[in-house]
mmCIF file of N, CA and C in Angstrom:
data_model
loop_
_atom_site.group_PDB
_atom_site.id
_atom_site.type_symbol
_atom_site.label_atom_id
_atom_site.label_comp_id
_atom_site.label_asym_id
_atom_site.label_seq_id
_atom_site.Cartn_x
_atom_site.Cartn_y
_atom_site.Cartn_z
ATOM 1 N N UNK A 191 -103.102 -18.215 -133.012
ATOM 2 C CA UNK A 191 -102.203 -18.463 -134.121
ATOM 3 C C UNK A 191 -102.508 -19.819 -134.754
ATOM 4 N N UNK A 192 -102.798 -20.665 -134.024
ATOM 5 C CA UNK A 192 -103.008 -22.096 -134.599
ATOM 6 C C UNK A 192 -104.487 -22.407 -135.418
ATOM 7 N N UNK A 193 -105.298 -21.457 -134.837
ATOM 8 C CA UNK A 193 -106.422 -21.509 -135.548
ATOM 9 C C UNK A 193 -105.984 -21.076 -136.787
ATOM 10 N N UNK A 194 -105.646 -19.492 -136.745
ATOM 11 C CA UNK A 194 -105.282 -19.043 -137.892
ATOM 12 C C UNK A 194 -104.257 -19.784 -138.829
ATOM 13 N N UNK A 195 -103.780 -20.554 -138.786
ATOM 14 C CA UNK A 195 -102.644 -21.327 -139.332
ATOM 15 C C UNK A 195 -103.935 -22.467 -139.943
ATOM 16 N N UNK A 196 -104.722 -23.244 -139.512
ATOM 17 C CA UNK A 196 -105.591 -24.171 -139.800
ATOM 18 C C UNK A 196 -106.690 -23.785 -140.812
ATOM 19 N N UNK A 197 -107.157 -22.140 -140.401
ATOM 20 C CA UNK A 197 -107.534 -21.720 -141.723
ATOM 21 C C UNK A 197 -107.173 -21.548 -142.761
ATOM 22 N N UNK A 198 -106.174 -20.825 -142.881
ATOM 23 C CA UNK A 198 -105.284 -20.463 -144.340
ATOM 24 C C UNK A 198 -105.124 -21.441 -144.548
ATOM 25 N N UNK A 199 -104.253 -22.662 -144.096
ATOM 26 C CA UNK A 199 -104.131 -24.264 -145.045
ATOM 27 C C UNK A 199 -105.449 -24.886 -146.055
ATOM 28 N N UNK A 200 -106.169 -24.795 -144.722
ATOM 29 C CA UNK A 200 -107.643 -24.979 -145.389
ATOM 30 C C UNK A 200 -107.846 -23.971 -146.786
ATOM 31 N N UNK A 201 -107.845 -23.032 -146.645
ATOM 32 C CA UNK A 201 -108.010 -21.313 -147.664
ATOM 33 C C UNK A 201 -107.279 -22.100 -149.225
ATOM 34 N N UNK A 202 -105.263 -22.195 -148.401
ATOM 35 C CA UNK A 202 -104.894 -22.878 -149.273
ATOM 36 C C UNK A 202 -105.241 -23.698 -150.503
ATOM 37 N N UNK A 203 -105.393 -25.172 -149.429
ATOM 38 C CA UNK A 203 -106.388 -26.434 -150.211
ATOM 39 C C UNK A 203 -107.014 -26.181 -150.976
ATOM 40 N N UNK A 204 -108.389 -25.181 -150.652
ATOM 41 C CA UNK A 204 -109.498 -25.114 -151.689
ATOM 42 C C UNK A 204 -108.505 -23.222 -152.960
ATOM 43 N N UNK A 205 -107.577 -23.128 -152.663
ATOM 44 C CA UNK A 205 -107.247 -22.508 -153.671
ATOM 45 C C UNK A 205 -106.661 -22.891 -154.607
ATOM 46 N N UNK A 206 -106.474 -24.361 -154.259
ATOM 47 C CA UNK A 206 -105.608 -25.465 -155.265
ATOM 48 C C UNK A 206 -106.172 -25.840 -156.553
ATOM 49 N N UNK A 207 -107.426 -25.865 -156.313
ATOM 50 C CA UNK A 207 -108.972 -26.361 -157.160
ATOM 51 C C UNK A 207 -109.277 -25.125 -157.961
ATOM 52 N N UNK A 208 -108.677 -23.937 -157.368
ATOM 53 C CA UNK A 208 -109.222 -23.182 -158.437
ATOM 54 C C UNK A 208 -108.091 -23.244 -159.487
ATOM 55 N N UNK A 209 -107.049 -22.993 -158.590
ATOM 56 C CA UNK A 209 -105.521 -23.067 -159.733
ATOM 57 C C UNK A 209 -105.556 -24.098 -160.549
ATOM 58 N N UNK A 210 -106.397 -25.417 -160.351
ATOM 59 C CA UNK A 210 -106.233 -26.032 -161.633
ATOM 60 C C UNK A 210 -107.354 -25.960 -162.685
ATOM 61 N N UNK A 211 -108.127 -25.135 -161.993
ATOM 62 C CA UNK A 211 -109.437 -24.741 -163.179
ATOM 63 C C UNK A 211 -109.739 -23.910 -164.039
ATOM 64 N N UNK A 212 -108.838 -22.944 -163.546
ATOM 65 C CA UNK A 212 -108.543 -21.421 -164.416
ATOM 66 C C UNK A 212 -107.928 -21.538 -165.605
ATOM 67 N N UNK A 213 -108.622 -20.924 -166.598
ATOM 68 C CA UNK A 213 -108.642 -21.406 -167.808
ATOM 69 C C UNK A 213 -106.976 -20.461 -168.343
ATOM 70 N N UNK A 214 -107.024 -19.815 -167.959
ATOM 71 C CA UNK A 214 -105.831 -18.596 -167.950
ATOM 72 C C UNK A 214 -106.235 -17.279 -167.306
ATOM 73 N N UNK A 215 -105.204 -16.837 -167.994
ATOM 74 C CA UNK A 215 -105.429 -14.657 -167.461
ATOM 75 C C UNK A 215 -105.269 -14.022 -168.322
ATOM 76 N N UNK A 216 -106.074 -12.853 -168.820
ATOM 77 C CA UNK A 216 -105.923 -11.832 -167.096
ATOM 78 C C UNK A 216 -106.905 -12.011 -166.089
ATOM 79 N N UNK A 217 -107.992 -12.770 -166.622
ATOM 80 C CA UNK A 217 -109.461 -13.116 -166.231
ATOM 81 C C UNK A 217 -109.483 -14.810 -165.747
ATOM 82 N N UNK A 218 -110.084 -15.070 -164.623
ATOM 83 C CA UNK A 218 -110.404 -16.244 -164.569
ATOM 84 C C UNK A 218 -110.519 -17.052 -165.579
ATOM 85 N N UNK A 219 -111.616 -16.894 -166.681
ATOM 86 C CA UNK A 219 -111.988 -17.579 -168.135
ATOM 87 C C UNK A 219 -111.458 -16.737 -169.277
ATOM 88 N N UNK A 220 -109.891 -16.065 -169.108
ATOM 89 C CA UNK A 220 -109.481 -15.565 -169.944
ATOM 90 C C UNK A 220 -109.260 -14.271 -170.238
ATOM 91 N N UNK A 221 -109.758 -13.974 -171.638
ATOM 92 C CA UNK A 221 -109.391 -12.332 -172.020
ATOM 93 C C UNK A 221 -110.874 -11.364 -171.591
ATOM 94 N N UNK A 222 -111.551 -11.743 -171.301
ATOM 95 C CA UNK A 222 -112.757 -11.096 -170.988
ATOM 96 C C UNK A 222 -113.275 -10.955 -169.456
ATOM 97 N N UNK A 223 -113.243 -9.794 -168.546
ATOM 98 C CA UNK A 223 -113.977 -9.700 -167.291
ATOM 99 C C UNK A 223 -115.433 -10.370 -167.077
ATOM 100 N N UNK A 224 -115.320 -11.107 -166.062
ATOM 101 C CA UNK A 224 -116.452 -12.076 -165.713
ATOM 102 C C UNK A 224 -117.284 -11.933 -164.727
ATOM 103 N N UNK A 225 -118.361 -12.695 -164.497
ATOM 104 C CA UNK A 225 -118.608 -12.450 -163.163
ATOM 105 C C UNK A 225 -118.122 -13.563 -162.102
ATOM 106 N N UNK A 226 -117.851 -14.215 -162.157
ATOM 107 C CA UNK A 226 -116.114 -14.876 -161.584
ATOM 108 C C UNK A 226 -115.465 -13.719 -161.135
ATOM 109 N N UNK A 227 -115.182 -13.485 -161.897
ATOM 110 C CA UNK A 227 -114.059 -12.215 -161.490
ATOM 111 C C UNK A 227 -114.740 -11.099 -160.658
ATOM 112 N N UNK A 228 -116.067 -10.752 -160.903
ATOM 113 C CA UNK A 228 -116.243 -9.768 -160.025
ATOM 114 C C UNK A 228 -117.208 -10.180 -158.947
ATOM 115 N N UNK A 229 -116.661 -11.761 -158.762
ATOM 116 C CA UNK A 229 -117.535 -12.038 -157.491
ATOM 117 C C UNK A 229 -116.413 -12.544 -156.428
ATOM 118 N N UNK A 230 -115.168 -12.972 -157.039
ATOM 119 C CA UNK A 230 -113.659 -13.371 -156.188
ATOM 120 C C UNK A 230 -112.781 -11.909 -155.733
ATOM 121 N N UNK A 231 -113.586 -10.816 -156.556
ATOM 122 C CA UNK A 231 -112.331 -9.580 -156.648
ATOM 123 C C UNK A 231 -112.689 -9.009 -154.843
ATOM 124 N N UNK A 232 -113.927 -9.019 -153.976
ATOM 125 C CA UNK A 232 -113.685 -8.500 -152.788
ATOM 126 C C UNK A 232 -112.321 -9.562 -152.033
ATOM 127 N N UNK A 233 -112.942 -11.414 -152.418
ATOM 128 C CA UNK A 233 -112.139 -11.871 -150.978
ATOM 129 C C UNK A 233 -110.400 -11.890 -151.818
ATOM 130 N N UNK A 234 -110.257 -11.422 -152.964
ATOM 131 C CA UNK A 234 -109.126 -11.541 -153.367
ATOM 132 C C UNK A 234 -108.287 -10.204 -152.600
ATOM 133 N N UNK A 235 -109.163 -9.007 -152.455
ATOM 134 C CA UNK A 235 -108.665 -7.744 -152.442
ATOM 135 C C UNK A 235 -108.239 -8.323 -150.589
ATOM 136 N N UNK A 236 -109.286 -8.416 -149.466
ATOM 137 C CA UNK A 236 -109.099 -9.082 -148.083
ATOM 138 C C UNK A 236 -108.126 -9.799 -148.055
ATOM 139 N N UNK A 237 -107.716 -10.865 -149.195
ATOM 140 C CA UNK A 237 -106.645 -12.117 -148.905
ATOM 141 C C UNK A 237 -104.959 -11.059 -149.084
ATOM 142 N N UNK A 238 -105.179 -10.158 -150.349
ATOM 143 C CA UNK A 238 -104.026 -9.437 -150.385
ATOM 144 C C UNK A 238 -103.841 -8.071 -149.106
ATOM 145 N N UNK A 239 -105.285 -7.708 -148.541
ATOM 146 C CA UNK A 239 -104.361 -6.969 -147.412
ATOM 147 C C UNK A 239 -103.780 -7.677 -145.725
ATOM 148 N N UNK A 240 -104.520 -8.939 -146.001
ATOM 149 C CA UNK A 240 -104.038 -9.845 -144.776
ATOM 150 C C UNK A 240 -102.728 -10.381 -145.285
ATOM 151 N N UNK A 241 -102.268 -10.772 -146.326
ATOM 152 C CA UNK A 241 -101.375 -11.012 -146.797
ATOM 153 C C UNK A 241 -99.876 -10.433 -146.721
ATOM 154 N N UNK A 242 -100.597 -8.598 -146.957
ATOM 155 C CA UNK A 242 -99.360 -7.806 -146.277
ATOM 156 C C UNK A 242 -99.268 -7.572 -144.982
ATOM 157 N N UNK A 243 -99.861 -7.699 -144.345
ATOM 158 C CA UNK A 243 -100.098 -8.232 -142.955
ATOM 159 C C UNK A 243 -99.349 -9.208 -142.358
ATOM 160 N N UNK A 244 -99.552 -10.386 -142.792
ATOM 161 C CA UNK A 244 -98.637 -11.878 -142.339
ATOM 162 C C UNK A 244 -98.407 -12.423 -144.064
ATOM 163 N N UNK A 245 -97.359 -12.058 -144.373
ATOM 164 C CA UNK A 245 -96.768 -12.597 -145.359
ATOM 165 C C UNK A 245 -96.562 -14.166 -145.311
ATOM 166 N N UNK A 246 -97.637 -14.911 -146.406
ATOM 167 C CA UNK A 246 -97.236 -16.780 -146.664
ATOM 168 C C UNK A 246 -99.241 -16.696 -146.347
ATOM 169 N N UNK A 247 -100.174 -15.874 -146.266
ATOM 170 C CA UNK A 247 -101.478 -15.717 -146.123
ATOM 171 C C UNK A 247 -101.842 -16.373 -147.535
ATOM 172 N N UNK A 248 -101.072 -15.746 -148.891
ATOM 173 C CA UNK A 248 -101.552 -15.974 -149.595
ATOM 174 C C UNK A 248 -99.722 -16.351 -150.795
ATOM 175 N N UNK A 249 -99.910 -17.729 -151.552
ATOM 176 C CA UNK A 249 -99.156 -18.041 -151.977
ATOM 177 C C UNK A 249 -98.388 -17.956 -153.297
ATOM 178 N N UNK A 250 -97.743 -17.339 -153.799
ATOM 179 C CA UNK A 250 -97.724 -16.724 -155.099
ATOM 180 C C UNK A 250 -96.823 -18.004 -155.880
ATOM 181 N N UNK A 251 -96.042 -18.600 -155.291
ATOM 182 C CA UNK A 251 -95.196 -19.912 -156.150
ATOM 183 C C UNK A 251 -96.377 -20.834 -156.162
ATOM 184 N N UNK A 252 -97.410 -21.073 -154.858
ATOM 185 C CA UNK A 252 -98.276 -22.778 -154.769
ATOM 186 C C UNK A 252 -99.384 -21.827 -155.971
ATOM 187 N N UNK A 253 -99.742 -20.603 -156.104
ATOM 188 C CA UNK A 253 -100.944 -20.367 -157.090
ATOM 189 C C UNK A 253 -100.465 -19.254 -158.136
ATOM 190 N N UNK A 254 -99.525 -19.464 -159.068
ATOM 191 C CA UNK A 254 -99.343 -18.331 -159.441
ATOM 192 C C UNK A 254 -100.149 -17.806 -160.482
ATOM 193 N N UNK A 255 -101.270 -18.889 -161.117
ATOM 194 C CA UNK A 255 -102.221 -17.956 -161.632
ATOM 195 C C UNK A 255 -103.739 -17.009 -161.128
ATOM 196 N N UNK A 256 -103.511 -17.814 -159.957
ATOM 197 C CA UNK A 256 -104.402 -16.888 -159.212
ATOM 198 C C UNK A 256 -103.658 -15.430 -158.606
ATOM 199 N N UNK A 257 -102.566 -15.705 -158.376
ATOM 200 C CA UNK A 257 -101.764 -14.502 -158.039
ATOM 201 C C UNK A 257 -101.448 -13.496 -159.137
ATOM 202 N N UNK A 258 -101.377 -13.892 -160.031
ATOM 203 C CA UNK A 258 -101.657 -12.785 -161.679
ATOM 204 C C UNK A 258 -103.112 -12.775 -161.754
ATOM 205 N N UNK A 259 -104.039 -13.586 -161.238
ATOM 206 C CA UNK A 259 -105.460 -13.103 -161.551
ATOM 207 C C UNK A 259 -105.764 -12.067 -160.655
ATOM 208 N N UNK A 260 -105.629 -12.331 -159.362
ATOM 209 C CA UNK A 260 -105.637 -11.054 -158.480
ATOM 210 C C UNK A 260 -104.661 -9.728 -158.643
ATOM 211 N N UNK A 261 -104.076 -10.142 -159.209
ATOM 212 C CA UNK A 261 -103.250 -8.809 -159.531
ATOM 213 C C UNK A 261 -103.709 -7.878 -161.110
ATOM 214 N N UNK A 262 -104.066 -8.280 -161.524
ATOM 215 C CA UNK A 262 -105.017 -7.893 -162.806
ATOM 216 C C UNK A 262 -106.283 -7.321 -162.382
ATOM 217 N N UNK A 263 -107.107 -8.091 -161.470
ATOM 218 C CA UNK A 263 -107.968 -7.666 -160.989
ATOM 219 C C UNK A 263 -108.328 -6.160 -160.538
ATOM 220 N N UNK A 264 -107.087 -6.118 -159.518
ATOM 221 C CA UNK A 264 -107.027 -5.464 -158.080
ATOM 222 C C UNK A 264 -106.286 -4.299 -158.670
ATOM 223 N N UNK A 265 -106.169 -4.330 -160.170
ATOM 224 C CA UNK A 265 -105.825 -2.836 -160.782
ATOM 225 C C UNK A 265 -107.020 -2.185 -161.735
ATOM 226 N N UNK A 266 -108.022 -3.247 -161.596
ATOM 227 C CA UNK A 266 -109.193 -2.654 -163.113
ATOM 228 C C UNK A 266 -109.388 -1.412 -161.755
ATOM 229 N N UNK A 267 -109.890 -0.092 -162.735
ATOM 230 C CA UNK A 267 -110.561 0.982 -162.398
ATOM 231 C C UNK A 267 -111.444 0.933 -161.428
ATOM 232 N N UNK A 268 -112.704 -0.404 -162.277
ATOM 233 C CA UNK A 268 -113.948 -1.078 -162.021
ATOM 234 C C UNK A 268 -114.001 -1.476 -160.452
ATOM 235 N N UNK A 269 -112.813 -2.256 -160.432
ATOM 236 C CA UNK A 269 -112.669 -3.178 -158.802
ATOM 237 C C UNK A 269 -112.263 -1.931 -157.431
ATOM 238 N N UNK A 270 -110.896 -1.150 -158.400
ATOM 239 C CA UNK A 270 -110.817 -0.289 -156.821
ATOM 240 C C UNK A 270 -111.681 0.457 -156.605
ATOM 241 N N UNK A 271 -112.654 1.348 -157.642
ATOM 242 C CA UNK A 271 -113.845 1.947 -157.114
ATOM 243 C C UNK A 271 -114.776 0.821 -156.477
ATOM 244 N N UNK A 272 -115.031 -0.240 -156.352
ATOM 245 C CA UNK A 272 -116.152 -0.947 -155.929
ATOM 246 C C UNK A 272 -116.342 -0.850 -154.380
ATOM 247 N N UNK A 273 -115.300 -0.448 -153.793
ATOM 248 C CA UNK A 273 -115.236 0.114 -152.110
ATOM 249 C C UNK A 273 -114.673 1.818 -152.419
ATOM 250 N N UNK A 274 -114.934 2.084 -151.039
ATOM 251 C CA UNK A 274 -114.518 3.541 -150.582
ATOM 252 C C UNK A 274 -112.939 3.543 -150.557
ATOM 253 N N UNK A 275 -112.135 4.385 -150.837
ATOM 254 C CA UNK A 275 -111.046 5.210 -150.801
ATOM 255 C C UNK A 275 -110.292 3.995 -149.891
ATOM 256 N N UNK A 276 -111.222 4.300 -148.273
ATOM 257 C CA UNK A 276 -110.449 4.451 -146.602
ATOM 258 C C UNK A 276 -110.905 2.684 -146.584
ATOM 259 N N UNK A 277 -110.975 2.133 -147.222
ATOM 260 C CA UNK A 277 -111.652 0.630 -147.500
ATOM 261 C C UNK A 277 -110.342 -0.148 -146.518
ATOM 262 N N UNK A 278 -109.326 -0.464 -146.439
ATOM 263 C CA UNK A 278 -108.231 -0.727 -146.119
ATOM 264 C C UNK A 278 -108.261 -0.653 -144.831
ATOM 265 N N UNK A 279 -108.402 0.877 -144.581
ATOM 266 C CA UNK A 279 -108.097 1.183 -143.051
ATOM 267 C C UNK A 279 -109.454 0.884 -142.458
ATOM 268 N N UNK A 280 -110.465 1.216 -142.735
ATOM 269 C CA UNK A 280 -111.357 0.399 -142.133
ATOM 270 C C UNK A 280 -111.058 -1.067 -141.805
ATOM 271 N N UNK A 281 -110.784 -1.897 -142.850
ATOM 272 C CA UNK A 281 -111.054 -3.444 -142.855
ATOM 273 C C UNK A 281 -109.504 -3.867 -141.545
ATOM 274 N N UNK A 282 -108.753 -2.669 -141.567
ATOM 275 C CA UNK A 282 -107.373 -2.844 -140.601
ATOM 276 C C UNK A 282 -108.145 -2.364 -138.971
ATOM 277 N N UNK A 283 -109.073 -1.523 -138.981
ATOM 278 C CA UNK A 283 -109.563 -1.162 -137.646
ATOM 279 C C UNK A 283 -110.674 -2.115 -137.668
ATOM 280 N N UNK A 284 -111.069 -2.827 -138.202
ATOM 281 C CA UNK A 284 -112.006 -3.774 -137.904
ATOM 282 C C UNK A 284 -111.256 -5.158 -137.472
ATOM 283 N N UNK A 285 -110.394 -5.177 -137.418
ATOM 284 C CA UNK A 285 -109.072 -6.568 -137.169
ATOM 285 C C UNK A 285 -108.903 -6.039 -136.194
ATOM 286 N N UNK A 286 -108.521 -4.934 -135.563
ATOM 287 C CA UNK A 286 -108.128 -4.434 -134.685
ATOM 288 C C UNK A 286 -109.260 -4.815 -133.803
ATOM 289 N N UNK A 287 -110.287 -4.343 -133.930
ATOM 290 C CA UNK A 287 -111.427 -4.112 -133.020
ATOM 291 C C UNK A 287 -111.564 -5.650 -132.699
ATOM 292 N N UNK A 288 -111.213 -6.910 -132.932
ATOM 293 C CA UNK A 288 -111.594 -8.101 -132.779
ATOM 294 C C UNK A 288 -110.630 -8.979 -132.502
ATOM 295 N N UNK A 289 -109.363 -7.840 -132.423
ATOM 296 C CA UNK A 289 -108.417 -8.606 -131.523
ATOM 297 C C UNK A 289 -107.639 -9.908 -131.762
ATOM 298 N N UNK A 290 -107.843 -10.459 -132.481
ATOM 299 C CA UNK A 290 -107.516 -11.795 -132.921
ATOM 300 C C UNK A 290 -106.269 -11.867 -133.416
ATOM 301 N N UNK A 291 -105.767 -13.107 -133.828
ATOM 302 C CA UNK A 291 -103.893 -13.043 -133.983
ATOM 303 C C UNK A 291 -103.630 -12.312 -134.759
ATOM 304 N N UNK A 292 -104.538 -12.029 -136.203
ATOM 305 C CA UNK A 292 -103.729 -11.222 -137.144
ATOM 306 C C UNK A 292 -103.509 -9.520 -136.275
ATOM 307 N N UNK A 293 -104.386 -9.081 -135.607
ATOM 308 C CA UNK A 293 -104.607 -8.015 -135.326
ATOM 309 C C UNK A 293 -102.982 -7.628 -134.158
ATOM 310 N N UNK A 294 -102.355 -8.998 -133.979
ATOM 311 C CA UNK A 294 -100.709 -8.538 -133.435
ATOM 312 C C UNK A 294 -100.050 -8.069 -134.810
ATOM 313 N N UNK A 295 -100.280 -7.870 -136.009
ATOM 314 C CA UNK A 295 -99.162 -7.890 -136.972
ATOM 315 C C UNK A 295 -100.062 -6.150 -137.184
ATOM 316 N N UNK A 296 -100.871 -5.507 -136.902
ATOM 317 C CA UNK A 296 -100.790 -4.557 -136.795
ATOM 318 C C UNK A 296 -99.920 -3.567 -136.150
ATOM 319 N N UNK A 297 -100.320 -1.882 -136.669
ATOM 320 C CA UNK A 297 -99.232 -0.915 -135.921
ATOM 321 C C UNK A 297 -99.856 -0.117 -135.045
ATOM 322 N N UNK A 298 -99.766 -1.065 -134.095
ATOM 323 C CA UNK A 298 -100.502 -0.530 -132.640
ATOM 324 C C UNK A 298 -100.750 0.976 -132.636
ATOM 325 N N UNK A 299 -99.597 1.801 -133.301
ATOM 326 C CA UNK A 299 -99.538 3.237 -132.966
ATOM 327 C C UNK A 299 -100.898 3.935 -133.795
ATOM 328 N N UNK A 300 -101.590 3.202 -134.883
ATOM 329 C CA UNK A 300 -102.446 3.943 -135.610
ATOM 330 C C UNK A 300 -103.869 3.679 -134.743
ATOM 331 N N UNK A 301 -103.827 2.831 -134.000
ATOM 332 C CA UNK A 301 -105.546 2.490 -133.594
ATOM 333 C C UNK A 301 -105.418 3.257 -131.931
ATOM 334 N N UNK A 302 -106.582 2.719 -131.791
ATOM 335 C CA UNK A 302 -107.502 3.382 -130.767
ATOM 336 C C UNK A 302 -107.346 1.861 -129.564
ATOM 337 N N UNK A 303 -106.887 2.767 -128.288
ATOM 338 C CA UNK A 303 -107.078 1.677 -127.229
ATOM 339 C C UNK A 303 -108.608 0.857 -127.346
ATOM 340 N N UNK A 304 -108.722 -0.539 -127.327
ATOM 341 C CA UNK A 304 -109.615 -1.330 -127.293
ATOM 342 C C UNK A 304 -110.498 -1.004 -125.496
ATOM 343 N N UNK A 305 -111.697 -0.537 -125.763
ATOM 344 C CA UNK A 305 -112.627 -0.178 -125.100
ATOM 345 C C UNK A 305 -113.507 -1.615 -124.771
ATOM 346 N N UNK A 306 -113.351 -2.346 -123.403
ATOM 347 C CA UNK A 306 -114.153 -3.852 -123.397
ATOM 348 C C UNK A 306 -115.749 -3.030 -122.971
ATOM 349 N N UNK A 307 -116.460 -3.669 -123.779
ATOM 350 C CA UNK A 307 -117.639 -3.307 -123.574
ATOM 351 C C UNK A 307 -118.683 -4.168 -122.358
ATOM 352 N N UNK A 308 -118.882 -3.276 -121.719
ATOM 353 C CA UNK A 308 -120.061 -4.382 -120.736
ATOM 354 C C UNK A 308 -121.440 -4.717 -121.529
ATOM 355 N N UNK A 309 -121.968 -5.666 -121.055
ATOM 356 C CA UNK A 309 -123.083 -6.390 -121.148
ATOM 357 C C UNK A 309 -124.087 -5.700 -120.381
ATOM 358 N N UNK A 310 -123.844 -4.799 -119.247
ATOM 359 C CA UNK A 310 -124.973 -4.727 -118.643
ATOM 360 C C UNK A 310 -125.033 -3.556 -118.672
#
């Protein structure tokens, strides 16, 4: 938990720098899709499903134009086709599989007992 707490602050921090650089929305640099935009739209889409995950991951009062940029985003056509359908539940059984703090804010009932693998 404390790691994870030391990252996101960190995550935070450097999301501060973008919030004051963004020129507006719906787009990073405005009214036009960028490649800004379609190079932030995977870790934006990751930050919003960890987010529903452990709610305060990602800050909508400390960034709220990044939080309308990701939300603009994370509805173009363009962005949700850019992964598969099951994109989600994968990226949720891959948390799972690695066990780590976020992977307690999962629903135990959907995954698969963790199998420790030997080395030898």
């Amino acid at each position: 938990e404390r790691e994870f707490n030391e990252v996101r602050d960190e995550l935070l921090d450097r999301l501060d720098h973008i919030e004051k650089v963004m020129i507006g929305v719906p787009f990073f640099n405005g009214d036009a899709f960028s490649l800004v935009d379609a190079s932030y739209a995977p870790l934006l889409r990751l930050l919003e499903y960890l987010n529903e995950l452990k709610p305060g991951t990602l800050d909508a009062v400390r960034h709220p134009k990044i939080n309308t940029w990701k939300n603009n985003l994370l509805t173009l056509s363009t962005v949700r086709r850019s992964c598969v359908p099951e994109f989600k539940t994968l990226y949720h059984q891959q948390l799972w599989q690695r066990q780590g703090y976020i992977s307690t804010f999962l629903d135990k009932t959907k995954h698969a007992a963790i199998v420790k693998k030997s080395i030898y």
